[in-house]
XYZ file of C-alpha atoms in Angstrom:
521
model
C 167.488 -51.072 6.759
C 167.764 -52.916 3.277
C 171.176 -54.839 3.564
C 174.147 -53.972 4.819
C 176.424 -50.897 4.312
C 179.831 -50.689 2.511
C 181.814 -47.755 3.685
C 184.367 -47.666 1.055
C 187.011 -45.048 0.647
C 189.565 -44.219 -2.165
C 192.764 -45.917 -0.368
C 195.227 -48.304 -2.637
C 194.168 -51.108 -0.335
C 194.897 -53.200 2.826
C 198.352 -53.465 2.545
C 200.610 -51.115 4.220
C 202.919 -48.701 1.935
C 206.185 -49.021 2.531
C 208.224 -45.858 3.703
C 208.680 -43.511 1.248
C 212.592 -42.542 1.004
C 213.492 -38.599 1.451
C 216.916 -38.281 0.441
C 218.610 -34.863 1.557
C 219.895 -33.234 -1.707
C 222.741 -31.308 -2.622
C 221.703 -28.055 -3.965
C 224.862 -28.621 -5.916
C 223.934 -32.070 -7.458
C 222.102 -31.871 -10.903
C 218.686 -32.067 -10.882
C 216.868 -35.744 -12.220
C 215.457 -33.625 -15.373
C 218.987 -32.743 -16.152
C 220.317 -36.229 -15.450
C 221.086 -38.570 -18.303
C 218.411 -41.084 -18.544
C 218.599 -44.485 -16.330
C 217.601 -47.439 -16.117
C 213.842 -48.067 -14.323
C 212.489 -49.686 -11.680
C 212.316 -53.573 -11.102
C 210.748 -55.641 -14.603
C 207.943 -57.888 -14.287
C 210.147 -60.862 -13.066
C 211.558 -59.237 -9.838
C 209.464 -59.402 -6.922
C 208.014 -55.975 -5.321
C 210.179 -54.461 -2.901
C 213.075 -55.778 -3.370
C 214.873 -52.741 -5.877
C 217.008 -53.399 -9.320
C 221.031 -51.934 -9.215
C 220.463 -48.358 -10.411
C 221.950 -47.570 -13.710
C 225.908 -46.676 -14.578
C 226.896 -43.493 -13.770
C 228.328 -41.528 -17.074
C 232.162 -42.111 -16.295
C 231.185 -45.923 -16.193
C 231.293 -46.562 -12.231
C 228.307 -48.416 -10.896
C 226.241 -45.135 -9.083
C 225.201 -47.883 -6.385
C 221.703 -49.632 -5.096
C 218.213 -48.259 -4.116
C 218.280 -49.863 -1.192
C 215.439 -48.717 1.225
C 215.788 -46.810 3.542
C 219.199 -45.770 3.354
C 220.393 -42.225 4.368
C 221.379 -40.305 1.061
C 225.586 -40.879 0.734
C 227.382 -37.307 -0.019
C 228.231 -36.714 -3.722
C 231.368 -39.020 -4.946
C 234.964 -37.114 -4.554
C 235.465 -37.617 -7.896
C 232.479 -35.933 -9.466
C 230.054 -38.388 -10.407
C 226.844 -37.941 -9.606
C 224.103 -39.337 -6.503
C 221.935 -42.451 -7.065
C 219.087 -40.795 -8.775
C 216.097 -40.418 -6.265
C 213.637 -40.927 -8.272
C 214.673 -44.757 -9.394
C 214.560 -45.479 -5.821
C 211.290 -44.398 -5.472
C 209.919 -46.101 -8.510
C 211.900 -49.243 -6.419
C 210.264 -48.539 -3.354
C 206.333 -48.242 -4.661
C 207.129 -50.802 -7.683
C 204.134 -52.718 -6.382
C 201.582 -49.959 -6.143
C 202.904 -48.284 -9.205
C 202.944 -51.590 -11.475
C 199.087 -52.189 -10.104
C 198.086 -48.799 -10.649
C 195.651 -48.261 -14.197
C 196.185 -43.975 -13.523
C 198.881 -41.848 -12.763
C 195.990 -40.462 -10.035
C 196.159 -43.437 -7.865
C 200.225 -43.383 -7.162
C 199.430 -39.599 -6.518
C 196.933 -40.508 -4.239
C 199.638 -42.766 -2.616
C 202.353 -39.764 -2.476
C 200.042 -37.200 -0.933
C 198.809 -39.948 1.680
C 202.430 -40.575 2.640
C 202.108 -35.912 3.317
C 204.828 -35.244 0.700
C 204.517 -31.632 -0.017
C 205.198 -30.158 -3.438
C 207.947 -28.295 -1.899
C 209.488 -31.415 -1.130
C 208.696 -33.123 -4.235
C 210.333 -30.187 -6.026
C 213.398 -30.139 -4.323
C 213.875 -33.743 -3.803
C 212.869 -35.058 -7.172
C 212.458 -31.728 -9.289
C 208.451 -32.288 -10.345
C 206.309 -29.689 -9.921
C 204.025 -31.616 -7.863
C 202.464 -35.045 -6.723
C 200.697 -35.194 -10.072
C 203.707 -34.715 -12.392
C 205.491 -37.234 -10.293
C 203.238 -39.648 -10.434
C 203.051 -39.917 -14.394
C 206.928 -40.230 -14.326
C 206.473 -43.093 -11.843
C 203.378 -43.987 -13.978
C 205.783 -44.003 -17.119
C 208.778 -45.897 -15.771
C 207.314 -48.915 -14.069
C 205.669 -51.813 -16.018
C 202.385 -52.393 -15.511
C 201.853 -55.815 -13.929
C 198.512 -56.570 -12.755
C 197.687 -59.716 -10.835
C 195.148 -62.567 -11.825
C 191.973 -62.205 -10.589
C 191.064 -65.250 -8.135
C 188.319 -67.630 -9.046
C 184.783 -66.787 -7.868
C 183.819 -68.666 -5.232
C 180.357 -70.594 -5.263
C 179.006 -68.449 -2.430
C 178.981 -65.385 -4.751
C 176.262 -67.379 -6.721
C 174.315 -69.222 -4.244
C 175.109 -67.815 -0.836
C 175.113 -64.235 -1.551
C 171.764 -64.834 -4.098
C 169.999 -66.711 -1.520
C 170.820 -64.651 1.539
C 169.597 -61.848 -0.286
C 166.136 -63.445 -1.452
C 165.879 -64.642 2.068
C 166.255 -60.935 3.059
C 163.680 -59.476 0.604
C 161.291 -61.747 2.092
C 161.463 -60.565 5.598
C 161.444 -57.035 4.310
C 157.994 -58.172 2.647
C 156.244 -60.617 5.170
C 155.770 -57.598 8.023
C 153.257 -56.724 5.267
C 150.824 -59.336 6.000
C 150.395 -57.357 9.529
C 148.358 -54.907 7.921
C 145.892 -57.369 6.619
C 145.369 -58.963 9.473
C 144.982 -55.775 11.627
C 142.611 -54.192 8.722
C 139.449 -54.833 10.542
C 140.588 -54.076 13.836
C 142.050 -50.628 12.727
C 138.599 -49.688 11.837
C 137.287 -45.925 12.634
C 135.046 -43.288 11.739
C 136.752 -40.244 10.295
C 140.063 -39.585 8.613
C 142.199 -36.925 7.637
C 143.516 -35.559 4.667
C 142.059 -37.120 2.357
C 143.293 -40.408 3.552
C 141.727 -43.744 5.148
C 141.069 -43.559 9.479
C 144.166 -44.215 11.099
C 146.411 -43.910 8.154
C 148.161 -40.882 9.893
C 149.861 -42.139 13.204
C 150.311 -45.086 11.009
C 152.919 -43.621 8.487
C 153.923 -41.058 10.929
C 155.271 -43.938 13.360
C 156.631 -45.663 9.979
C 158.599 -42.482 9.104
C 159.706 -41.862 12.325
C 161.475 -45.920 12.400
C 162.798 -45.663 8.951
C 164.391 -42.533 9.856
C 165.727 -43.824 13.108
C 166.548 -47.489 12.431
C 168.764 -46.488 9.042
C 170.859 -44.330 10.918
C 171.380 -47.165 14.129
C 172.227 -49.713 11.534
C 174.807 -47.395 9.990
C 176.475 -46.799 13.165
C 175.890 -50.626 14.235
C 177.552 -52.094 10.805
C 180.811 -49.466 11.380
C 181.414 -50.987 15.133
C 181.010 -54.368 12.950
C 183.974 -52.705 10.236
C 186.068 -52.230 12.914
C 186.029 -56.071 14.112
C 184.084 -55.149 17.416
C 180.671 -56.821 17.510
C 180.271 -56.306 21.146
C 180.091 -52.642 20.730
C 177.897 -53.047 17.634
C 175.336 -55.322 20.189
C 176.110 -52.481 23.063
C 174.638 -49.653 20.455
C 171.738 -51.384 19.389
C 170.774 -52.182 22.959
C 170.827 -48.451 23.671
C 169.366 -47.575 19.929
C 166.863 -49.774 19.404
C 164.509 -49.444 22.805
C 165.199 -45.906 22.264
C 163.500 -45.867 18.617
C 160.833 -47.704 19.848
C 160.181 -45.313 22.405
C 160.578 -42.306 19.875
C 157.798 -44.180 16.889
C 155.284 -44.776 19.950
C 155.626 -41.510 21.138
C 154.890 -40.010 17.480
C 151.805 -42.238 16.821
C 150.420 -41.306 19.905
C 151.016 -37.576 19.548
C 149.923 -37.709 15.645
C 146.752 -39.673 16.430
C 143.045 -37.833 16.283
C 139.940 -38.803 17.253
C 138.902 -42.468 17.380
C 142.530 -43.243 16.365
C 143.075 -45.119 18.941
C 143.639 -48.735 17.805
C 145.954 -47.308 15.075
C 148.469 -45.793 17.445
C 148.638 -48.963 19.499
C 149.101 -50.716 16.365
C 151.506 -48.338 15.435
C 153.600 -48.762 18.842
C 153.615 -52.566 18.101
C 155.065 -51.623 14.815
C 157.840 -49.016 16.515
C 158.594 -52.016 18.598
C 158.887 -54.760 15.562
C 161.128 -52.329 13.985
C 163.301 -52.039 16.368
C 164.047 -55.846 16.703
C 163.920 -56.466 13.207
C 166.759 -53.995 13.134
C 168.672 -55.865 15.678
C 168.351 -59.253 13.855
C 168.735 -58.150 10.346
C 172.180 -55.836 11.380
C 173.803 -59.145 13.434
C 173.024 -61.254 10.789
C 170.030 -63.483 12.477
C 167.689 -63.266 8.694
C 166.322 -66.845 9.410
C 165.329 -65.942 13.326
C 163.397 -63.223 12.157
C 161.642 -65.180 9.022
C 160.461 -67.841 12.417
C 159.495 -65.343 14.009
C 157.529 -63.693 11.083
C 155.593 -67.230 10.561
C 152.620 -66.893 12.331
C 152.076 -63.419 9.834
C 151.249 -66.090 7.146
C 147.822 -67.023 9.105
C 146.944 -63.589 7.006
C 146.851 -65.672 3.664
C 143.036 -66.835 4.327
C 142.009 -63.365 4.896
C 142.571 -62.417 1.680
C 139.269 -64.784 1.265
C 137.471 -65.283 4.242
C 136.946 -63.183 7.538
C 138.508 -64.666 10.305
C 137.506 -63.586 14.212
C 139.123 -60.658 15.690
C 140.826 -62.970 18.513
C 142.633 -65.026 16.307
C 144.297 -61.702 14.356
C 145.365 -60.286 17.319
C 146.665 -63.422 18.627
C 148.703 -63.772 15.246
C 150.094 -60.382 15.479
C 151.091 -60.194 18.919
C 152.842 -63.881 18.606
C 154.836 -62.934 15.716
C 155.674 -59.313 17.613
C 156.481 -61.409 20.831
C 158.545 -63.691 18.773
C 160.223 -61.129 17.006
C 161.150 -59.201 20.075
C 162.324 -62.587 21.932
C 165.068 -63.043 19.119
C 166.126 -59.843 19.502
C 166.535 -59.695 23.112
C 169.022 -63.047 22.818
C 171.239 -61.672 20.329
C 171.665 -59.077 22.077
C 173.895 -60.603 25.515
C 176.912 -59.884 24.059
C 175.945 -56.038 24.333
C 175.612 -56.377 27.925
C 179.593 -56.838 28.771
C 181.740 -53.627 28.630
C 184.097 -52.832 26.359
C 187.432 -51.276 26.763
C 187.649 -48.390 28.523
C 188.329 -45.159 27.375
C 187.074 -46.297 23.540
C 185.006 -43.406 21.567
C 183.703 -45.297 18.796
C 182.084 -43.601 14.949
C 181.015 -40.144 15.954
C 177.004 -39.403 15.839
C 176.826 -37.144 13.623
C 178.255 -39.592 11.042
C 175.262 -41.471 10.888
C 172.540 -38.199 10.243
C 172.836 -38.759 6.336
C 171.483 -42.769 6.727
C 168.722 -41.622 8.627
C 167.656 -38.790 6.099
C 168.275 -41.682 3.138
C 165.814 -43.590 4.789
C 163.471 -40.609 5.299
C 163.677 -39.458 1.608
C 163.485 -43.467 0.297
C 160.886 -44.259 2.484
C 158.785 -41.405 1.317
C 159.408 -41.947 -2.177
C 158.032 -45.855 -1.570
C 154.862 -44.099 0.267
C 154.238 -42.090 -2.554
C 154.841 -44.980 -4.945
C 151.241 -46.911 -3.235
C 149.082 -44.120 -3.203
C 146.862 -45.022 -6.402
C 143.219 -44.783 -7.371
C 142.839 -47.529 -5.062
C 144.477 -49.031 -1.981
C 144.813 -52.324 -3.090
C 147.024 -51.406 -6.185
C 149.047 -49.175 -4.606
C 149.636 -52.108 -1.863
C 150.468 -54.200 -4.874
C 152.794 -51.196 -5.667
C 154.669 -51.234 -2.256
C 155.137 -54.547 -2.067
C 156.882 -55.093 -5.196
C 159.228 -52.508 -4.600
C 159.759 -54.460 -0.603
C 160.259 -57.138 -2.440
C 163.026 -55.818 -4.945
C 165.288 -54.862 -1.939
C 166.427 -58.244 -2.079
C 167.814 -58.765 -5.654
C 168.456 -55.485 -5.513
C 171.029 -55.799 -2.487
C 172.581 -59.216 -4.567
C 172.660 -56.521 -7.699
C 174.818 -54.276 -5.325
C 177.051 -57.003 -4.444
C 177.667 -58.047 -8.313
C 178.146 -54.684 -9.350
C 181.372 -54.553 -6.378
C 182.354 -57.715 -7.441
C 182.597 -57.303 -11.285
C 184.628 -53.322 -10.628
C 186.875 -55.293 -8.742
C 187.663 -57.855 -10.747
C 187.936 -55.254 -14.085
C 190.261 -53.616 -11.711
C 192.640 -56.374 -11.421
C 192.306 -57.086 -15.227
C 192.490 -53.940 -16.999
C 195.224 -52.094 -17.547
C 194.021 -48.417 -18.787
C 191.434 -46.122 -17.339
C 189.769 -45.559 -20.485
C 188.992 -49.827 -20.482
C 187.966 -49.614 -16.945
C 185.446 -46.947 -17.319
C 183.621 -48.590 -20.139
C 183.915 -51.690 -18.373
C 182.354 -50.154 -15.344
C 180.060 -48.092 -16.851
C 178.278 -51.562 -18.973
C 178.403 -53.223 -15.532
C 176.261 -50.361 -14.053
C 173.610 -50.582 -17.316
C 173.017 -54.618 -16.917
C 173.178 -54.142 -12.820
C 170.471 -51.775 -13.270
C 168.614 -53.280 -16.441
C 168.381 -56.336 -13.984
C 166.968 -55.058 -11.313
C 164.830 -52.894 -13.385
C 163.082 -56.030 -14.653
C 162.973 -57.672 -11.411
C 160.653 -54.742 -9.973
C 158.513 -55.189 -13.006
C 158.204 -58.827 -12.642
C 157.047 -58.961 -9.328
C 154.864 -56.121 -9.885
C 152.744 -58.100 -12.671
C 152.967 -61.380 -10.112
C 151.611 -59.160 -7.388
C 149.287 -57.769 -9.355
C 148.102 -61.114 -11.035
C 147.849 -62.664 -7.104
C 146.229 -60.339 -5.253
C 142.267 -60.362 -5.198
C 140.758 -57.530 -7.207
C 144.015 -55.628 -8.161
C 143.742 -53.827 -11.366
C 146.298 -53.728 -14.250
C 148.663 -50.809 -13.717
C 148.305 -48.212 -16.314
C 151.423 -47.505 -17.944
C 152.067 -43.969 -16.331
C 151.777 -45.310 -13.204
C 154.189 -48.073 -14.058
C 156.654 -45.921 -15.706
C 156.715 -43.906 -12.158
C 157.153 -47.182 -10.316
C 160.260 -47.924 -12.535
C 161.571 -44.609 -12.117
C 161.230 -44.792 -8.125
C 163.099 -48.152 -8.345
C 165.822 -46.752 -10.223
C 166.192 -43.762 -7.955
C 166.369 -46.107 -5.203
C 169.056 -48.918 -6.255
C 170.745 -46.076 -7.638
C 170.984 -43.806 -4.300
C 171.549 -47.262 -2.312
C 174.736 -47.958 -4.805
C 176.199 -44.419 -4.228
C 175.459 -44.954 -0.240
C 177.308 -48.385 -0.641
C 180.444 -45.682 -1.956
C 180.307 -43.360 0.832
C 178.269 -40.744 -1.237
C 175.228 -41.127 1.257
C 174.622 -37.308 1.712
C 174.419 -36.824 -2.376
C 171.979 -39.929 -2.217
C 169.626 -38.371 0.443
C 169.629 -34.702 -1.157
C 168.262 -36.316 -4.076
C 165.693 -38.214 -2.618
C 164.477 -36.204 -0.094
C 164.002 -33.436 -2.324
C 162.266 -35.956 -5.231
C 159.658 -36.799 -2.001
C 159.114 -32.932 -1.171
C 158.345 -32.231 -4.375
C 156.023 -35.091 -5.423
C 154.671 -34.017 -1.314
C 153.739 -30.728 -2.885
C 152.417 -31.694 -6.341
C 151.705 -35.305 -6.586
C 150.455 -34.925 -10.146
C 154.382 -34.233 -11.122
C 155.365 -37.592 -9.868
C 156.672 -38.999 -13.351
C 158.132 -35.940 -13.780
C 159.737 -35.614 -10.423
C 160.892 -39.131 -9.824
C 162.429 -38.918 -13.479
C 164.432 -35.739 -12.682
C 165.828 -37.690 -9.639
C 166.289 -40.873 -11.633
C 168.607 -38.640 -14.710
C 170.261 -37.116 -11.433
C 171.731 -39.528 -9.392
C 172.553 -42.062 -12.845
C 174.822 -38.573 -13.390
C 176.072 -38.482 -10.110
C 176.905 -42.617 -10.594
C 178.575 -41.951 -13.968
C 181.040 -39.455 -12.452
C 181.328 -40.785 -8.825
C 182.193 -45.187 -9.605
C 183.852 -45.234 -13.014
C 186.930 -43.811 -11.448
C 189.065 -46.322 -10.609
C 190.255 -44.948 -7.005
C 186.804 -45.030 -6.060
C 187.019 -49.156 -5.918
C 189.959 -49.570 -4.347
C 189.418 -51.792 -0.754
């Protein structure tokens, strides 16, 4: 549930490609290798697309234009050879091919269009898509455009939408204090506080649920139809309230009671937190979350049990409210006879979110609870220069790939982008660690093993959230879920573990993003 989701694939871009030309050879015609050489494709001054006269035939007669798409003319009576195929389709994909910094993006192009290597070798006489592509690579200038001018929203729009959403990730926090006293039993289990089970089972259960519904919620929202995206979290949402009840209930023991009701109110916040946050409504839900901050005085003086629950319920009522408005556009139909994102598409989110939200559980359970609190709430904090991070990090690839003009540049390039991305976020997590630390009542200093964990859980996190942003979700989750199962089974391991994961996926984003198909829109 911490921002939004790109779903990026390697394509050359929004653009259509323009038809590829298959001439039909003459087995008698010489192939291009044997072919004197010829004059390429269009220079920097011609415009894409529109082709440059093909170069004289040997005998001195003009051999004709690339002109596209033009059935292939028979061989000339008087023995001169065809207009070679392969200038008119440097001609043709001038534009890709000029923009492209490796021969593996104008193969990507060729096999996209479904030419075979059996065509490719009898049309143009490659071997395959690859050697074609470095001939195409070879004979067409590279011409790159110039980037466009940042606009100021990148700065202060993006930056403070994304503070604003790291707040409302944080504020639900202040439930917990105010509910403290009324959570109140006798006996616990497994070694952990009363109540604290159905708690973080219902908590699980959300994260688990809610990541996947926002995945398939932001795809209806790719595909221009926010309707449908309203129509799926009606349906979603009540239903993952229903299912984090359900588990509190069943996971609660004896004298649990008030924590599985206050774990149903939290199913229920979840779900219309997920509503507002996917649709965009951030500053409904921060309204809503107001009356939370009546929790500040409790951090010094007791207040009466009325005037908590009256707090929490208000700001759950509120919070619900919102929800339930944004959501009338889900109530018309849509077209008939639309499918929409299969299920099954949305699984990995869900098991990111399971694996994360695990790793952030382990990350407050400390000598005492209000350090690891301090713990948690830094890293719910982070999520929201983190997601800004996310967004630089697109923005700068992009731009290097409009700028640079080999793949060995744009790799570096990309590569010290990823560093001071992370770096930044890296010291983020530690600053608001010391502030929480230095602002909450009683919190002790972390020690530095315990810090060095919390730094290695944050970097495991932005890191699997950047190779979600990329498509590589399922990689992301692996990782995580298995860094949670093993710190699950020996929690003394957890530097150890959550470094393994950190080295892991910072491979994983090394080979993965500093290919330069890999940002293309």
């Amino acid at each position: 549930m911490s921002g939004s989701l790109w779903l990026k694939s390697p394509k050359t871009g929004g653009t259509p490609l323009p038809a590829i030309p298959r001439p039909r050879r003459d087995p008698r015609a010489n192939r291009p290798d044997d072919a004197p050489p010829r004059t390429p494709g269009p220079t920097a001054a011609e415009p894409a697309g529109h082709p440059a006269p093909a170069g004289p035939a040997p005998d001195g007669r003009p051999s004709g234009t690339a002109e596209a798409p033009a059935p292939a003319a028979p061989p000339p009576a008087g023995g001169g050879l065809a207009a070679d195929p392969l200038d008119e389709l440097a001609a043709r994909l001038d534009g890709f091919v000029a923009a492209a910094v490796h021969p593996d993006e104008i193969a990507a192009i060729l096999e996209s269009d479904g030419m075979t290597d059996e065509h490719i070798r009898l049309t143009y006489g490659r071997a395959d898509s690859f050697s074609l592509a470095e001939d195409l690579y070879a004979r067409v200038e590279r011409r790159h455009p110039e980037p466009s001018a940042p606009s100021a929203g990148v700065w202060h729009g993006e930056l403070w939408g994304c503070l604003l959403r790291g707040l409302v990730f944080a504020l639900p926090g202040l439930a917990y204090v105010l509910a403290a006293p009324l959570l109140v039993a006798e006996h616990g289990r497994f070694g952990l506080p009363a109540g604290t089970v159905p708690l973080l089972a219902g908590a699980v259960t959300g994260w688990v649920w809610n990541q996947a519904l926002s995945h398939r919620a932001y795809t209806w929202l790719g595909l221009g139809d926010r309707p449908a995206a309203a129509r799926a979290l009606l349906t979603g949402a009540p239903a993952g309230a229903l299912t984090g009840t359900a588990v509190a209930l069943m996971t609660a023991g004896p004298g649990e009671t008030p924590a599985a009701v206050f774990a149903a109110g939290q199913s229920l916040y979840f779900a219309a937190a997920t509503v507002l946050l996917v649709l965009g409504r951030e500053r409904a839900l921060l309204c809503a979350l107001l009356p939370l901050a009546g929790a500040v005085p409790a951090f010094r003086w007791d207040l009466p049990d009325a005037l908590r629950s009256g707090l929490l319920l208000a700001s759950l009522a509120a919070s619900v409210a919102l929800a339930a408005v944004v959501l009338r556009p889900g109530l018309r139909r849509g077209a008939a006879g639309r499918g929409g994102p299969p299920r099954a598409a949305s699984l990995p989110y869900g098991l990111f979110g399971l694996g994360s939200g695990l790793l952030v559980l382990h990350a407050g359970v400390a000598d005492t609870l209000v350090s690891g609190a301090g713990a948690v709430v830094a890293l719910t904090l982070s999520m929201g220069p983190a997601e800004w991070l996310l967004h630089r990090f697109r923005g700068e690839s992009l731009t290097r790939l409009r700028t640079l003009t080999t793949a060995r540049e744009f790799r570096r390039a990309v590569t010290g982008t990823l560093v001071l991305c992370l770096g930044g976020y890296l010291t983020v997590l530690l600053a608001l660690t010391l502030a929480a630390t230095l602002v909450w009542p009683g919190a002790p200093w972390p020690t530095l093993p315990r810090l060095v964990t919390l730094l290695l859980i944050g970097t495991v996190l932005w890191l699997g959230l950047l190779l979600q942003a990329f498509g590589a979700v399922l990689s992301a989750a692996t990782v995580c879920l298995s860094a949670a199962a093993a710190q699950t089974v020996h929690p003394a391991a957890g530097p150890l573990t959550a470094g393994g994961a950190a080295a892991l996926l910072a491979a994983l984003t090394c080979v993965l993003l500093v290919r330069p198909t890999a940002h293309r829109a």
